[in-house]
Amino acid sequence: MKKPNAKIYFFAAITAIFAACSQNEPNEVDAKAESHQFQIINVTHDGKPFSTGLSKSSSTGKYVDNPGGGVMMQAFYWDVPAGGNWWNTVSTKVTDWSNAGIGSIWLPPASKAQNGAFSMGYDPTDYFDFGDYNQNGSIETRFGSKTELVNLITKAHTENMKVYADIVINHNSGGQSEANPFTGTNTWTNFTGVASGKFPRNYNDFYKNSYGNNDEGSFGGFPDLCHAAPNVQNWLWLRADGVGKYYKNTMKFDGWRFDYVKGFGAWVVNSWNANVGGFSVGELWDSNVNVLNDWANNANSSVFDFACYYKMNDAFDGNNLALLNDDMMWKRNPYKAVTFVTNHDTDEIYSKLLAYSYILTHEGYPTIFYRDYEEWLDKSKLNNLIWIHNNKATGTTSILYSDNDEYLARRNGYNGNPGLVVYINNSDTWQERWIQTNWANTQIKDFTGNSTWYPTTQADKWVKIQCPPKGYSVWSINQ
């Protein structure tokens, strides 16, 4: 597991002390000629402006999400401490997260799984046991009791935060053995005795069965749920007391992170969303943006932007920022793209702050990883980027310049919000560039504080900005 490099940040800070910072921009002919090398690439989305971010409510001091915007916290990591305290741990964080501008939290699978108090929830047995039945060796789940979960959701809602449930509906685990006429063997597919008494199922509800030998994909040898079976559809998303509607209407979850959506058809999520509602995002682990976009459209759901994730890894760790010109889900449809730097399954990007500076200034729905925020990275820097996202990152995107070491992009602003210019520098020295902004004859500043320049744009909106080594700067109107 990669750790942030403290030496980079120390070096950048020392370099900043000695940087010569002028407040008056040059207007020489040769400087303007230098600027002509920039190729502006407009990233458009059917002409629709994208307003991303949360607006601060003056009456409550909390953050309320706007259409198409927000910041999500993945509120767990793999193998969080066992012992039933995780829901309480997260509860102690949500007020600070809300005040920082985080508008939603994504929780791990909340119901009882085969490994009971030791399970991370991805081997589900009883979808209605939230830690209140003596089942699979424990009453509580790894994360705590049902009461503690309800208290967490309630507290998050008082902070104007949404709560998303991780839903594992591809496979089940922990059933009893039964004779299976479709396989001619015994299979572990008898879930008629689950402690909650809800969603009883047997071999008819798993592949292979009368509907066929398989669907899109099985996982890990677990019994593979058959979503074509009426009993499965009824209990997952059709019944008023089924999984989806119970989670939404009784437990008060606001949305869904669907696990391993490669394992079943996109129509399943589409039907769930049509019948249950709420925000949804699918884990479709594929770097092909066409695959991501097709699934998102067919499922009527957001999808994690793995195309962006792998491009960032190659760009920032491979010293080729020009790769950020390539296609990504957020460029195809920012309203259905959930961007991220790491998660509980994969942690490949080393230059994490550069990656966060990218997703928190660009379109899409950015996700912060718990350990990055609480343990591994500089929380004040992340809070600053979250503030920038919520207050400045509006409008469509124009990529202004990119090469191996430098990347500059402009958010074009929307509905009175001025937008921003982000400058990412992956080299070992300070860099400067002339760029065209959204603003004429206007003083701007770097809202990260990494640069102390306060330049004024020219009448034609051009200005020279700078960026620290292995760092970033984010420029907007000085107001």
Short mmCIF file of C-alpha atoms in Angstrom, two decimals:
data_model
loop_
_atom_site.label_atom_id
_atom_site.label_comp_id
_atom_site.label_asym_id
_atom_site.label_seq_id
_atom_site.Cartn_x
_atom_site.Cartn_y
_atom_site.Cartn_z
CA MET A 1 0.00 0.00 0.00
CA LYS A 2 1.47 3.30 -1.06
CA LYS A 3 1.97 6.11 1.40
CA PRO A 4 2.16 9.85 0.60
CA ASN A 5 5.65 11.24 0.20
CA ALA A 6 6.16 13.88 2.88
CA LYS A 7 9.43 14.95 1.26
CA ILE A 8 7.56 16.27 -1.77
CA TYR A 9 5.42 18.60 0.32
CA PHE A 10 8.43 19.77 2.37
CA PHE A 11 10.41 20.53 -0.75
CA ALA A 12 7.51 22.41 -2.28
CA ALA A 13 7.10 24.51 0.86
CA ILE A 14 10.82 25.40 1.00
CA THR A 15 10.81 26.29 -2.70
CA ALA A 16 7.81 28.53 -2.20
CA ILE A 17 9.68 30.58 0.40
CA PHE A 18 12.34 31.51 -2.10
CA ALA A 19 10.04 32.04 -5.08
CA ALA A 20 10.06 35.54 -6.49
CA CYS A 21 6.45 36.66 -6.75
CA SER A 22 5.53 39.71 -8.79
CA GLN A 23 2.06 41.27 -8.68
CA ASN A 24 2.46 43.03 -12.03
CA GLU A 25 2.09 40.87 -15.12
CA PRO A 26 4.41 41.46 -18.11
CA ASN A 27 2.79 42.53 -21.34
CA GLU A 28 5.70 42.07 -23.72
CA VAL A 29 5.08 40.97 -27.29
CA ASP A 30 7.31 37.94 -26.86
CA ALA A 31 5.37 36.86 -23.77
CA LYS A 32 2.11 36.98 -25.73
CA ALA A 33 3.77 35.04 -28.53
CA GLU A 34 4.72 32.38 -26.00
CA SER A 35 1.07 32.03 -25.10
CA HIS A 36 0.10 31.10 -28.64
CA GLN A 37 1.41 27.57 -28.12
CA PHE A 38 -1.68 26.75 -26.09
CA GLN A 39 -4.26 24.53 -27.72
CA ILE A 40 -7.61 24.94 -25.98
CA ILE A 41 -9.64 21.75 -25.98
CA ASN A 42 -13.26 22.31 -25.06
CA VAL A 43 -14.87 19.44 -23.22
CA THR A 44 -18.57 19.71 -23.93
CA HIS A 45 -21.60 17.76 -22.79
CA ASP A 46 -24.39 18.38 -25.26
CA GLY A 47 -24.20 22.08 -24.45
CA LYS A 48 -25.43 21.60 -20.88
CA PRO A 49 -23.63 23.58 -18.18
CA PHE A 50 -22.38 21.52 -15.29
CA SER A 51 -22.75 23.10 -11.88
CA THR A 52 -20.81 21.07 -9.37
CA GLY A 53 -20.44 21.75 -5.71
CA LEU A 54 -22.40 22.35 -2.59
CA SER A 55 -23.79 25.69 -1.54
CA LYS A 56 -23.38 26.73 2.06
CA SER A 57 -26.63 27.42 3.81
CA SER A 58 -26.42 30.69 5.72
CA SER A 59 -29.13 29.56 8.12
CA THR A 60 -27.63 26.24 9.21
CA GLY A 61 -23.95 26.50 8.35
CA LYS A 62 -24.24 23.08 6.73
CA TYR A 63 -23.83 22.06 3.14
CA VAL A 64 -26.78 21.24 0.92
CA ASP A 65 -26.15 19.46 -2.37
CA ASN A 66 -27.14 20.95 -5.69
CA PRO A 67 -28.15 19.00 -8.83
CA GLY A 68 -25.11 17.41 -10.39
CA GLY A 69 -22.77 18.29 -7.57
CA GLY A 70 -21.35 17.20 -4.26
CA VAL A 71 -18.46 15.43 -2.57
CA MET A 72 -18.79 11.86 -1.29
CA MET A 73 -16.83 10.24 1.54
CA GLN A 74 -16.15 6.53 1.33
CA ALA A 75 -16.60 6.03 5.05
CA PHE A 76 -14.68 2.77 5.42
CA TYR A 77 -11.67 0.81 4.18
CA TRP A 78 -10.93 -2.88 3.88
CA ASP A 79 -10.70 -4.59 7.26
CA VAL A 80 -11.80 -1.68 9.44
CA PRO A 81 -11.37 -2.68 13.11
CA ALA A 82 -13.67 -5.52 14.14
CA GLY A 83 -15.55 -5.32 17.41
CA GLY A 84 -18.76 -3.58 16.47
CA ASN A 85 -17.61 0.03 16.87
CA TRP A 86 -17.39 1.26 13.28
CA TRP A 87 -20.85 2.86 13.07
CA ASN A 88 -20.02 4.81 16.25
CA THR A 89 -16.62 5.80 14.88
CA VAL A 90 -18.17 7.22 11.72
CA SER A 91 -20.81 9.00 13.82
CA THR A 92 -18.06 10.98 15.54
CA LYS A 93 -16.83 12.20 12.14
CA VAL A 94 -19.93 13.32 10.28
CA THR A 95 -20.25 16.80 11.80
CA ASP A 96 -16.66 17.68 10.90
CA TRP A 97 -17.11 16.16 7.45
CA SER A 98 -20.25 18.18 6.84
CA ASN A 99 -18.56 21.37 8.00
CA ALA A 100 -15.72 20.60 5.59
CA GLY A 101 -18.21 20.43 2.72
CA ILE A 102 -18.73 16.68 2.31
CA GLY A 103 -22.32 16.05 1.32
CA SER A 104 -22.67 12.27 1.42
CA ILE A 105 -21.19 9.15 2.96
CA TRP A 106 -20.93 5.67 1.46
CA LEU A 107 -21.17 2.91 4.06
CA PRO A 108 -20.00 -0.71 3.74
CA PRO A 109 -22.58 -3.53 3.32
CA ALA A 110 -24.60 -3.19 6.48
CA SER A 111 -26.35 -6.56 6.82
CA LYS A 112 -25.23 -9.84 8.37
CA ALA A 113 -22.87 -11.89 6.23
CA GLN A 114 -21.45 -15.39 6.44
CA ASN A 115 -18.46 -14.46 8.60
CA GLY A 116 -20.63 -12.64 11.12
CA ALA A 117 -18.73 -10.22 13.31
CA PHE A 118 -15.60 -10.61 11.16
CA SER A 119 -17.14 -10.01 7.73
CA MET A 120 -16.78 -6.83 5.68
CA GLY A 121 -20.27 -7.59 4.37
CA TYR A 122 -19.51 -8.71 0.83
CA ASP A 123 -20.68 -12.29 1.54
CA PRO A 124 -24.31 -11.47 2.45
CA THR A 125 -26.60 -13.98 4.16
CA ASP A 126 -29.56 -12.04 5.58
CA TYR A 127 -30.31 -8.62 4.06
CA PHE A 128 -32.58 -7.72 7.00
CA ASP A 129 -30.18 -8.53 9.84
CA PHE A 130 -28.40 -5.26 10.64
CA GLY A 131 -26.89 -6.59 13.84
CA ASP A 132 -30.02 -7.52 15.78
CA TYR A 133 -30.25 -11.30 15.28
CA ASN A 134 -28.02 -14.04 16.71
CA GLN A 135 -26.89 -15.45 13.39
CA ASN A 136 -23.62 -16.59 11.79
CA GLY A 137 -21.88 -16.58 15.17
CA SER A 138 -22.78 -13.08 16.35
CA ILE A 139 -25.56 -10.62 17.00
CA GLU A 140 -23.79 -7.45 15.89
CA THR A 141 -22.09 -7.15 12.52
CA ARG A 142 -18.43 -6.17 12.27
CA PHE A 143 -19.62 -2.56 12.27
CA GLY A 144 -22.08 -2.60 15.17
CA SER A 145 -25.76 -2.95 15.97
CA LYS A 146 -28.87 -1.92 14.09
CA THR A 147 -29.50 0.80 16.68
CA GLU A 148 -26.02 2.23 16.13
CA LEU A 149 -26.54 2.18 12.35
CA VAL A 150 -29.88 3.97 12.65
CA ASN A 151 -28.28 6.55 14.95
CA LEU A 152 -25.50 7.13 12.41
CA ILE A 153 -27.93 7.62 9.53
CA THR A 154 -30.06 9.96 11.64
CA LYS A 155 -27.05 12.03 12.66
CA ALA A 156 -25.83 12.28 9.08
CA HIS A 157 -29.23 13.53 8.02
CA THR A 158 -29.19 16.21 10.72
CA GLU A 159 -25.95 17.38 9.10
CA ASN A 160 -27.69 17.53 5.70
CA MET A 161 -25.65 14.60 4.46
CA LYS A 162 -26.91 11.76 2.28
CA VAL A 163 -26.13 8.15 3.21
CA TYR A 164 -25.49 5.51 0.54
CA ALA A 165 -25.74 1.76 1.18
CA ASP A 166 -23.31 -0.68 -0.39
CA ILE A 167 -25.59 -3.33 -1.92
CA VAL A 168 -24.30 -6.80 -2.85
CA ILE A 169 -26.94 -8.48 -4.99
CA ASN A 170 -24.81 -10.59 -7.35
CA HIS A 171 -24.15 -13.40 -4.90
CA ASN A 172 -25.02 -14.73 -1.45
CA SER A 173 -23.14 -16.80 1.12
CA GLY A 174 -23.94 -18.70 4.29
CA GLY A 175 -26.87 -20.78 3.08
CA GLN A 176 -27.55 -24.35 4.11
CA SER A 177 -26.85 -27.35 1.91
CA GLU A 178 -29.74 -28.76 -0.11
CA ALA A 179 -30.26 -31.25 -2.92
CA ASN A 180 -30.31 -29.34 -6.20
CA PRO A 181 -32.04 -31.02 -9.16
CA PHE A 182 -30.46 -28.57 -11.61
CA THR A 183 -26.93 -29.56 -10.68
CA GLY A 184 -27.51 -33.11 -9.52
CA THR A 185 -25.51 -32.29 -6.39
CA ASN A 186 -26.00 -30.55 -3.09
CA THR A 187 -25.52 -26.78 -3.19
CA TRP A 188 -25.31 -24.14 -0.43
CA THR A 189 -28.43 -22.38 -1.65
CA ASN A 190 -30.98 -22.88 1.12
CA PHE A 191 -31.67 -19.49 2.72
CA THR A 192 -35.20 -20.32 3.88
CA GLY A 193 -34.10 -20.23 7.51
CA VAL A 194 -32.60 -16.74 7.69
CA ALA A 195 -33.18 -15.25 11.12
CA SER A 196 -35.16 -12.24 9.91
CA GLY A 197 -37.60 -14.51 8.06
CA LYS A 198 -37.42 -12.13 5.07
CA PHE A 199 -36.27 -12.95 1.54
CA PRO A 200 -36.34 -16.73 1.93
CA ARG A 201 -34.72 -18.39 -1.09
CA ASN A 202 -33.54 -21.73 -2.36
CA TYR A 203 -31.94 -23.33 -5.41
CA ASN A 204 -34.70 -21.98 -7.68
CA ASP A 205 -33.37 -18.46 -7.01
CA PHE A 206 -29.78 -19.18 -8.04
CA TYR A 207 -28.10 -20.21 -11.28
CA LYS A 208 -28.19 -22.73 -12.70
CA ASN A 209 -31.97 -23.11 -12.58
CA SER A 210 -35.04 -23.12 -14.79
CA TYR A 211 -33.99 -19.74 -16.26
CA GLY A 212 -30.63 -20.92 -17.50
CA ASN A 213 -27.15 -21.96 -16.54
CA ASN A 214 -25.79 -18.49 -15.73
CA ASP A 215 -26.16 -14.75 -16.20
CA GLU A 216 -23.45 -12.16 -16.88
CA GLY A 217 -21.05 -13.42 -14.23
CA SER A 218 -20.53 -15.31 -10.99
CA PHE A 219 -18.12 -14.27 -8.25
CA GLY A 220 -15.74 -16.22 -6.08
CA GLY A 221 -17.68 -19.47 -6.24
CA PHE A 222 -20.58 -17.99 -4.24
CA PRO A 223 -24.15 -18.94 -5.17
CA ASP A 224 -25.11 -16.59 -8.02
CA LEU A 225 -28.52 -14.90 -7.57
CA CYS A 226 -30.88 -15.18 -10.52
CA HIS A 227 -32.52 -11.79 -11.03
CA ALA A 228 -34.91 -13.26 -13.59
CA ALA A 229 -36.60 -15.24 -10.81
CA PRO A 230 -39.82 -13.53 -9.62
CA ASN A 231 -39.04 -14.26 -5.96
CA VAL A 232 -35.70 -12.46 -6.31
CA GLN A 233 -37.17 -9.44 -8.06
CA ASN A 234 -40.00 -9.21 -5.54
CA TRP A 235 -37.76 -9.30 -2.51
CA LEU A 236 -34.99 -7.11 -3.91
CA TRP A 237 -36.91 -4.18 -5.40
CA LEU A 238 -40.65 -4.77 -5.97
CA ARG A 239 -42.16 -5.52 -2.55
CA ALA A 240 -42.98 -2.62 -0.23
CA ASP A 241 -41.18 -4.55 2.53
CA GLY A 242 -38.40 -5.81 0.25
CA VAL A 243 -34.72 -4.97 0.44
CA GLY A 244 -34.65 -1.75 -1.59
CA LYS A 245 -37.77 -0.13 -0.19
CA TYR A 246 -37.06 -1.24 3.38
CA TYR A 247 -33.55 0.23 3.19
CA LYS A 248 -34.90 3.47 1.74
CA ASN A 249 -38.15 3.97 3.64
CA THR A 250 -37.43 2.33 6.99
CA MET A 251 -33.63 2.48 7.38
CA LYS A 252 -33.60 5.84 5.54
CA PHE A 253 -30.74 5.19 3.14
CA ASP A 254 -30.63 7.77 0.34
CA GLY A 255 -28.94 5.75 -2.36
CA TRP A 256 -26.94 2.76 -3.45
CA ARG A 257 -23.48 1.64 -4.40
CA PHE A 258 -24.03 -1.54 -6.39
CA ASP A 259 -21.22 -4.05 -5.97
CA TYR A 260 -19.82 -6.03 -8.92
CA VAL A 261 -22.35 -4.97 -11.54
CA LYS A 262 -20.46 -6.98 -14.15
CA GLY A 263 -22.18 -9.99 -12.58
CA PHE A 264 -25.72 -9.15 -13.72
CA GLY A 265 -27.53 -7.19 -16.40
CA ALA A 266 -27.79 -3.41 -16.37
CA TRP A 267 -31.58 -3.87 -16.48
CA VAL A 268 -31.46 -4.98 -12.83
CA VAL A 269 -30.17 -1.61 -11.61
CA ASN A 270 -32.50 0.18 -14.02
CA SER A 271 -35.50 -1.67 -12.58
CA TRP A 272 -34.31 -1.12 -9.01
CA ASN A 273 -33.96 2.60 -9.64
CA ALA A 274 -37.36 2.83 -11.31
CA ASN A 275 -39.09 1.04 -8.44
CA VAL A 276 -37.09 2.19 -5.41
CA GLY A 277 -35.43 5.47 -6.41
CA GLY A 278 -32.52 7.25 -4.78
CA PHE A 279 -29.01 7.94 -6.03
CA SER A 280 -27.14 4.97 -7.48
CA VAL A 281 -23.61 4.23 -8.65
CA GLY A 282 -22.29 0.97 -10.06
CA GLU A 283 -18.92 -0.65 -9.52
CA LEU A 284 -18.09 -1.57 -13.10
CA TRP A 285 -14.39 -2.32 -12.95
CA ASP A 286 -13.41 -1.49 -16.53
CA SER A 287 -11.10 1.16 -17.95
CA ASN A 288 -12.96 1.27 -21.28
CA VAL A 289 -15.02 4.44 -21.28
CA ASN A 290 -17.42 3.01 -23.88
CA VAL A 291 -18.23 0.10 -21.57
CA LEU A 292 -18.77 2.49 -18.64
CA ASN A 293 -20.95 4.86 -20.63
CA ASP A 294 -23.09 2.12 -22.16
CA TRP A 295 -23.71 0.55 -18.78
CA ALA A 296 -24.58 3.90 -17.15
CA ASN A 297 -27.10 4.67 -19.88
CA ASN A 298 -28.65 1.19 -19.82
CA ALA A 299 -28.79 1.09 -16.01
CA ASN A 300 -29.94 4.72 -15.69
CA SER A 301 -27.25 5.06 -13.03
CA SER A 302 -23.98 6.73 -12.24
CA VAL A 303 -20.83 4.64 -12.54
CA PHE A 304 -17.39 4.84 -10.98
CA ASP A 305 -15.01 6.44 -13.47
CA PHE A 306 -12.37 3.72 -13.71
CA ALA A 307 -11.25 5.23 -17.03
CA CYS A 308 -10.30 8.40 -15.15
CA TYR A 309 -8.69 6.39 -12.34
CA TYR A 310 -6.32 4.51 -14.61
CA LYS A 311 -5.51 7.60 -16.70
CA MET A 312 -4.59 9.49 -13.51
CA ASN A 313 -2.39 6.62 -12.39
CA ASP A 314 -0.53 6.59 -15.70
CA ALA A 315 -0.39 10.39 -15.89
CA PHE A 316 0.76 11.30 -12.38
CA ASP A 317 2.91 8.27 -11.56
CA GLY A 318 4.13 7.80 -15.13
CA ASN A 319 5.05 11.47 -15.74
CA ASN A 320 2.80 11.94 -18.73
CA LEU A 321 0.12 14.48 -17.88
CA ALA A 322 -0.84 14.67 -21.57
CA LEU A 323 -2.77 11.44 -20.92
CA LEU A 324 -5.33 13.59 -19.12
CA ASN A 325 -6.46 14.69 -22.59
CA ASP A 326 -7.81 11.18 -23.17
CA ASP A 327 -11.45 10.18 -22.92
CA MET A 328 -12.98 9.53 -19.50
CA MET A 329 -16.48 8.98 -18.19
CA TRP A 330 -16.69 12.47 -16.67
CA LYS A 331 -16.09 13.89 -20.15
CA ARG A 332 -18.81 11.70 -21.66
CA ASN A 333 -21.42 12.39 -19.01
CA PRO A 334 -20.37 14.22 -15.83
CA TYR A 335 -23.81 13.67 -14.30
CA LYS A 336 -23.19 9.91 -14.30
CA ALA A 337 -19.47 9.85 -13.45
CA VAL A 338 -18.25 9.25 -9.90
CA THR A 339 -14.53 10.00 -9.75
CA PHE A 340 -12.11 8.63 -7.15
CA VAL A 341 -8.41 8.38 -6.28
CA THR A 342 -8.48 5.14 -4.29
CA ASN A 343 -10.98 2.83 -2.64
CA HIS A 344 -11.18 -0.26 -0.45
CA ASP A 345 -10.21 -2.51 -3.37
CA THR A 346 -7.46 -0.64 -5.21
CA ASP A 347 -4.78 1.83 -4.16
CA GLU A 348 -2.37 2.33 -7.06
CA ILE A 349 -1.91 6.09 -7.38
CA TYR A 350 1.15 7.39 -5.53
CA SER A 351 0.77 11.12 -6.26
CA LYS A 352 -2.55 11.28 -4.47
CA LEU A 353 -2.76 15.01 -3.77
CA LEU A 354 -2.21 15.75 -7.47
CA ALA A 355 -4.98 13.29 -8.27
CA TYR A 356 -7.32 14.88 -5.72
CA SER A 357 -6.51 18.31 -7.14
CA TYR A 358 -7.67 16.92 -10.47
CA ILE A 359 -10.97 15.29 -9.47
CA LEU A 360 -11.95 18.11 -7.07
CA THR A 361 -11.56 20.77 -9.76
CA HIS A 362 -13.08 18.83 -12.65
CA GLU A 363 -16.56 17.63 -13.48
CA GLY A 364 -18.11 14.51 -12.02
CA TYR A 365 -18.98 13.46 -8.48
CA PRO A 366 -15.66 13.23 -6.57
CA THR A 367 -15.10 10.69 -3.79
CA ILE A 368 -12.71 11.05 -0.83
CA PHE A 369 -11.30 7.84 0.67
CA TYR A 370 -11.53 7.59 4.46
CA ARG A 371 -7.88 6.70 5.11
CA ASP A 372 -6.62 9.38 2.74
CA TYR A 373 -8.64 11.97 4.63
CA GLU A 374 -8.30 10.76 8.20
CA GLU A 375 -4.85 9.14 8.21
CA TRP A 376 -2.58 9.39 5.20
CA LEU A 377 -2.81 12.83 3.59
CA ASP A 378 -2.85 16.43 4.81
CA LYS A 379 -6.46 16.99 5.86
CA SER A 380 -6.15 20.76 5.60
CA LYS A 381 -5.09 20.45 1.95
CA LEU A 382 -8.02 18.16 1.20
CA ASN A 383 -10.42 20.51 3.00
CA ASN A 384 -9.08 23.36 0.90
CA LEU A 385 -9.69 21.39 -2.31
CA ILE A 386 -13.18 20.44 -1.13
CA TRP A 387 -13.92 24.13 -0.51
CA ILE A 388 -12.62 24.99 -3.97
CA HIS A 389 -14.79 22.27 -5.49
CA ASN A 390 -17.89 23.48 -3.69
CA ASN A 391 -17.36 27.17 -4.37
CA LYS A 392 -15.46 27.53 -7.66
CA ALA A 393 -15.64 24.34 -9.75
CA THR A 394 -18.57 25.26 -12.01
CA GLY A 395 -19.29 25.15 -15.71
CA THR A 396 -17.88 23.17 -18.60
CA THR A 397 -14.18 22.34 -18.89
CA SER A 398 -11.57 23.61 -21.35
CA ILE A 399 -8.18 21.90 -21.31
CA LEU A 400 -5.68 24.73 -21.88
CA TYR A 401 -2.33 22.96 -22.04
CA SER A 402 -0.68 19.64 -21.26
CA ASP A 403 2.67 17.95 -21.65
CA ASN A 404 4.59 15.35 -19.66
CA ASP A 405 4.93 17.56 -16.58
CA GLU A 406 2.22 20.23 -16.78
CA TYR A 407 -1.54 20.29 -17.08
CA LEU A 408 -3.81 23.34 -17.08
CA ALA A 409 -7.59 23.40 -17.41
CA ARG A 410 -10.30 26.02 -17.04
CA ARG A 411 -13.76 25.59 -15.57
CA ASN A 412 -15.81 28.12 -17.49
CA GLY A 413 -18.19 29.13 -14.71
CA TYR A 414 -21.96 29.07 -14.58
CA ASN A 415 -24.86 31.19 -13.35
CA GLY A 416 -22.72 33.97 -11.94
CA ASN A 417 -20.01 31.70 -10.51
CA PRO A 418 -16.65 32.69 -12.05
CA GLY A 419 -15.17 29.21 -12.41
CA LEU A 420 -11.45 28.56 -12.03
CA VAL A 421 -8.15 27.62 -13.64
CA VAL A 422 -6.28 24.63 -12.24
CA TYR A 423 -2.52 24.21 -12.82
CA ILE A 424 -0.91 20.84 -11.99
CA ASN A 425 2.87 20.53 -12.07
CA ASN A 426 4.51 17.12 -11.86
CA SER A 427 8.06 18.42 -12.36
CA ASP A 428 10.69 19.13 -9.70
CA THR A 429 10.78 22.90 -10.26
CA TRP A 430 8.37 25.83 -10.18
CA GLN A 431 6.63 26.39 -13.53
CA GLU A 432 4.94 29.41 -15.11
CA ARG A 433 2.48 29.66 -17.99
CA TRP A 434 0.51 32.25 -19.87
CA ILE A 435 -3.12 31.18 -20.12
CA GLN A 436 -6.45 32.67 -21.15
CA THR A 437 -8.96 32.99 -18.31
CA ASN A 438 -12.66 33.81 -18.10
CA TRP A 439 -11.91 37.29 -16.81
CA ALA A 440 -10.71 40.60 -18.29
CA ASN A 441 -8.87 43.27 -16.25
CA THR A 442 -9.46 41.32 -13.06
CA GLN A 443 -7.18 40.47 -10.17
CA ILE A 444 -6.98 36.76 -9.46
CA LYS A 445 -5.30 34.64 -6.80
CA ASP A 446 -4.35 31.05 -6.05
CA PHE A 447 -6.98 29.74 -3.65
CA THR A 448 -4.67 26.97 -2.45
CA GLY A 449 -2.16 29.48 -1.07
CA ASN A 450 0.65 27.63 -2.85
CA SER A 451 1.44 30.76 -4.84
CA THR A 452 1.56 34.28 -3.40
CA TRP A 453 1.02 35.98 -6.74
CA TYR A 454 -1.97 38.30 -7.18
CA PRO A 455 -1.83 38.93 -10.94
CA THR A 456 -4.30 41.01 -12.93
CA THR A 457 -5.61 39.62 -16.19
CA GLN A 458 -5.20 41.68 -19.33
CA ALA A 459 -8.01 43.10 -21.42
CA ASP A 460 -7.89 40.00 -23.62
CA LYS A 461 -8.15 37.79 -20.47
CA TRP A 462 -4.59 36.47 -20.69
CA VAL A 463 -2.43 36.23 -17.59
CA LYS A 464 0.67 34.44 -16.37
CA ILE A 465 0.29 32.05 -13.43
CA GLN A 466 2.65 29.71 -11.60
CA CYS A 467 2.63 26.33 -9.92
CA PRO A 468 4.93 24.76 -7.31
CA PRO A 469 6.95 21.59 -7.97
CA LYS A 470 5.05 18.33 -7.55
CA GLY A 471 2.07 20.49 -6.70
CA TYR A 472 -0.92 22.42 -7.92
CA SER A 473 -2.49 25.88 -7.86
CA VAL A 474 -6.10 26.88 -8.42
CA TRP A 475 -6.86 30.40 -9.66
CA SER A 476 -10.03 32.44 -9.61
CA ILE A 477 -11.26 35.98 -9.02
CA ASN A 478 -9.86 37.52 -5.83
CA GLN A 479 -13.11 37.91 -3.93
#
